[in-house]
Coordinates of C-alpha atoms in Angstrom, one line a residue:
Chain A
X212 CA 165.2 185.6 20.2
X213 CA 163.6 182.3 20.8
X214 CA 166.0 180.3 18.8
X215 CA 168.6 177.9 20.0
X216 CA 171.5 177.4 17.4
X217 CA 173.1 174.0 17.4
X218 CA 176.2 172.8 15.6
X219 CA 177.5 170.6 14.0
X220 CA 174.5 169.1 12.0
X221 CA 176.4 165.9 11.8
X222 CA 179.4 164.5 13.5
X223 CA 181.5 161.3 13.0
X224 CA 183.8 160.1 15.8
X225 CA 185.9 157.1 16.3
X226 CA 185.3 154.7 19.2
X227 CA 186.8 155.9 22.3
X228 CA 187.0 159.6 21.1
X229 CA 185.4 162.7 22.4
X230 CA 182.2 164.0 20.8
X231 CA 181.5 167.6 21.3
X232 CA 178.3 169.3 20.3
X233 CA 177.7 173.1 20.8
X234 CA 174.6 175.2 21.4
X235 CA 174.0 179.0 21.6
X236 CA 170.9 181.0 22.7
X237 CA 169.8 184.4 22.8
X238 CA 166.8 184.7 25.3
X239 CA 168.5 185.4 28.7
X240 CA 165.2 184.3 30.5
X241 CA 166.0 180.7 29.7
X242 CA 166.9 179.0 33.0
X243 CA 166.9 175.3 32.1
X244 CA 169.1 173.6 29.4
X245 CA 168.5 169.9 28.7
X246 CA 170.1 167.6 26.2
X247 CA 167.9 164.9 24.7
X248 CA 169.0 161.8 22.9
X249 CA 166.9 160.4 20.1
X250 CA 167.3 156.9 18.5
X251 CA 165.7 156.3 15.1
X252 CA 161.9 155.5 15.5
X253 CA 162.0 156.5 19.4
X254 CA 161.0 159.5 21.3
X255 CA 163.6 161.8 22.6
X256 CA 164.9 160.9 26.1
X257 CA 166.3 163.3 28.5
X258 CA 170.1 162.9 28.9
X259 CA 171.5 165.6 31.1
X260 CA 170.5 169.0 32.0
X261 CA 171.9 172.2 33.6
X262 CA 170.8 175.5 35.1
X263 CA 172.7 178.7 34.5
X264 CA 174.1 178.9 38.1
X265 CA 176.4 176.0 37.4
X266 CA 179.3 176.1 34.9
X267 CA 179.5 172.2 34.5
X268 CA 177.8 169.1 35.2
X269 CA 178.9 165.7 34.6
X270 CA 176.9 162.3 34.7
X271 CA 179.1 159.4 33.7
X272 CA 180.6 159.9 30.4
X273 CA 178.3 163.0 29.6
X274 CA 179.4 166.6 30.6
X275 CA 177.6 169.8 30.0
X276 CA 179.7 172.9 29.9
X277 CA 177.8 176.2 30.4
X278 CA 179.1 179.7 29.6
X279 CA 176.4 182.2 30.8
X280 CA 178.2 185.3 29.7
X281 CA 178.8 183.9 26.1
X282 CA 175.2 182.3 26.1
X283 CA 176.6 179.1 25.0
X284 CA 176.6 175.5 26.3
X285 CA 177.9 172.4 25.0
X286 CA 177.7 168.5 25.3
X287 CA 180.9 166.4 25.8
X288 CA 180.5 162.7 25.4
X289 CA 183.8 161.1 26.6
X290 CA 185.0 157.6 25.4
X291 CA 182.3 157.7 22.7
X292 CA 180.7 154.2 22.0
X293 CA 178.9 152.9 18.8
X294 CA 175.8 152.8 21.2
X295 CA 176.0 156.5 21.5
X296 CA 175.2 156.8 17.9
X297 CA 171.9 158.9 17.8
X298 CA 170.6 162.4 17.3
X299 CA 171.2 164.8 20.0
X300 CA 169.0 168.0 20.6
X301 CA 170.1 170.9 22.9
X302 CA 167.0 172.7 24.3
X303 CA 166.2 175.6 26.6
X304 CA 163.1 176.5 28.5
X305 CA 161.9 178.7 31.2
X306 CA 160.9 177.4 34.6
X307 CA 157.3 177.8 35.6
X308 CA 154.2 178.6 33.2
X309 CA 153.8 175.9 30.6
X310 CA 157.4 175.0 30.0
X311 CA 157.7 175.5 26.2
X312 CA 160.8 173.8 25.2
X313 CA 162.9 175.4 22.5
X314 CA 164.9 172.9 20.7
X315 CA 168.0 173.2 18.7
X316 CA 168.2 171.8 15.3
X317 CA 169.9 168.4 16.1
X318 CA 173.2 166.8 15.7
X319 CA 173.4 163.3 14.2
X320 CA 176.2 161.5 15.9
X321 CA 177.9 158.4 14.3
X322 CA 180.4 156.6 16.4
X323 CA 182.5 154.2 14.3
X324 CA 184.4 151.2 15.7
Chain B
X160 CA 156.3 153.7 36.4
X161 CA 158.1 156.4 34.6
X162 CA 156.8 155.7 31.2
X163 CA 154.6 157.6 28.7
X164 CA 152.8 155.1 26.2
X165 CA 151.5 155.8 22.9
X166 CA 149.1 154.0 20.6
X167 CA 149.1 153.1 17.9
X168 CA 152.8 153.0 17.0
X169 CA 152.0 153.2 13.3
X170 CA 149.0 154.6 11.5
X171 CA 148.2 154.9 7.8
X172 CA 145.0 156.9 7.0
X173 CA 143.3 158.6 3.9
X174 CA 142.6 162.2 3.7
X175 CA 138.9 161.7 4.4
X176 CA 139.5 159.3 7.4
X177 CA 138.9 160.1 11.2
X178 CA 141.4 158.5 13.6
X179 CA 142.7 159.2 17.0
X180 CA 146.1 158.9 18.7
X181 CA 146.3 158.0 22.4
X182 CA 148.9 158.9 25.2
X183 CA 148.8 157.6 28.6
X184 CA 151.2 158.3 31.7
X185 CA 150.8 157.1 35.3
X186 CA 153.5 159.3 36.8
X187 CA 151.0 161.8 38.3
X188 CA 152.2 164.6 36.0
X189 CA 149.9 167.3 35.6
X190 CA 151.2 168.8 32.3
X191 CA 150.9 166.9 28.9
X192 CA 152.1 167.9 25.5
X193 CA 151.7 167.0 21.8
X194 CA 154.6 167.4 19.5
X195 CA 155.0 166.9 15.7
X196 CA 158.2 165.8 14.3
X197 CA 159.3 165.7 10.7
X198 CA 162.3 163.6 9.5
X199 CA 165.7 165.2 10.6
X200 CA 164.0 168.1 12.4
X201 CA 163.4 168.9 16.0
X202 CA 160.0 168.3 17.7
X203 CA 157.5 171.1 17.2
X204 CA 155.1 171.8 20.0
X205 CA 151.5 171.6 19.1
X206 CA 149.4 171.8 22.1
X207 CA 150.0 171.8 26.0
X208 CA 147.5 170.8 28.5
X209 CA 148.0 171.8 32.2
X210 CA 145.8 170.4 34.8
X211 CA 143.5 169.0 32.1
X212 CA 142.9 172.4 30.6
X213 CA 144.3 173.4 27.2
X214 CA 147.0 175.9 27.9
X215 CA 148.8 176.3 24.6
X216 CA 147.6 175.9 21.1
X217 CA 150.5 176.6 18.8
X218 CA 148.4 177.8 15.9
X219 CA 147.7 174.2 15.0
X220 CA 145.1 173.7 12.0
X221 CA 141.6 172.6 13.3
X222 CA 142.0 169.2 11.5
X223 CA 144.0 168.4 14.7
X224 CA 141.7 168.4 17.8
X225 CA 143.2 167.5 21.2
X226 CA 141.4 166.1 24.2
X227 CA 142.4 165.4 27.8
X228 CA 139.7 163.2 29.4
X229 CA 141.6 162.9 32.7
X230 CA 145.0 163.7 34.2
X231 CA 146.5 160.5 32.7
X232 CA 145.1 160.4 29.3
X233 CA 145.8 162.7 26.1
X234 CA 144.1 162.1 22.8
X235 CA 144.7 163.6 19.4
X236 CA 141.9 163.5 17.0
X237 CA 142.6 163.5 13.3
X238 CA 140.3 164.6 10.5
X239 CA 140.7 165.5 6.9
X240 CA 144.6 165.4 7.2
X241 CA 146.8 166.5 4.3
X242 CA 149.8 164.3 3.1
X243 CA 152.2 166.9 4.6
X244 CA 150.8 165.9 8.1
X245 CA 152.6 162.8 7.8
X246 CA 155.2 162.7 10.6
X247 CA 156.1 161.2 14.1
X248 CA 153.5 162.5 16.7
X249 CA 155.0 162.7 20.2
X250 CA 153.3 162.8 23.4
X251 CA 155.3 164.2 26.5
X252 CA 154.3 164.8 30.0
X253 CA 155.9 166.8 33.0
X254 CA 155.2 167.1 36.7
X255 CA 153.9 170.7 36.1
X256 CA 154.9 174.2 36.9
X257 CA 158.1 174.5 38.7
X258 CA 159.8 171.5 37.2
X259 CA 161.2 171.4 33.5
X260 CA 161.9 167.7 32.8
X261 CA 159.6 166.5 30.1
X262 CA 159.2 162.6 29.6
X263 CA 158.4 161.6 25.9
X264 CA 156.5 158.7 24.7
X265 CA 157.9 156.6 21.8
X266 CA 155.6 158.4 19.3
X267 CA 153.1 157.4 16.6
X268 CA 154.4 157.2 13.1
X269 CA 151.5 158.8 11.0
X270 CA 151.3 158.4 7.2
X271 CA 148.5 160.2 5.4
X272 CA 147.8 158.9 1.9

């Protein structure tokens, strides 16, 4: 019940295209859903996050769509650029307590010119 | 300063060595974390310190010993490690309870020979 399932495992998108990564969770107690971006040899960096009272959040080219009833959320990267090539992790946590973050399995995105 | 720093960047050690990893943050965060990340996998939580007290130990072997000397510093003492302990060790911090955003450091790449 603590798992966050993420797909696809890898994704190749042409420059200018839309990258879409999907995640699903089971634990309805989760109330914070961040996406992390990780470049090789670096630590994960928070990209964008959403709470379940909002169905969509947009920051620049990055948009999270959230479907509370389906227990699913997704990351859309518009106008994908080669610099977006990285591994993306969705995650979920419960506010308060010790904020244990449950990560998805990761998606390796490659944006080709 | 919104940075978590970690030293060293790389560490190679033998199975009989004793070494330490260091993490520092000056954001006034009261929660600090150690994660272990294997290649192509998400970070796995090891320890959580909240207000300088150990709050979570995710059943980590005793050859890993965390220490939080003060609110800005987090150490991970290593002793008698195994080759399978080779991984990227990530430190993170967050403001504390009530806020979920975790800031990650760049990690220490550990190789155990």
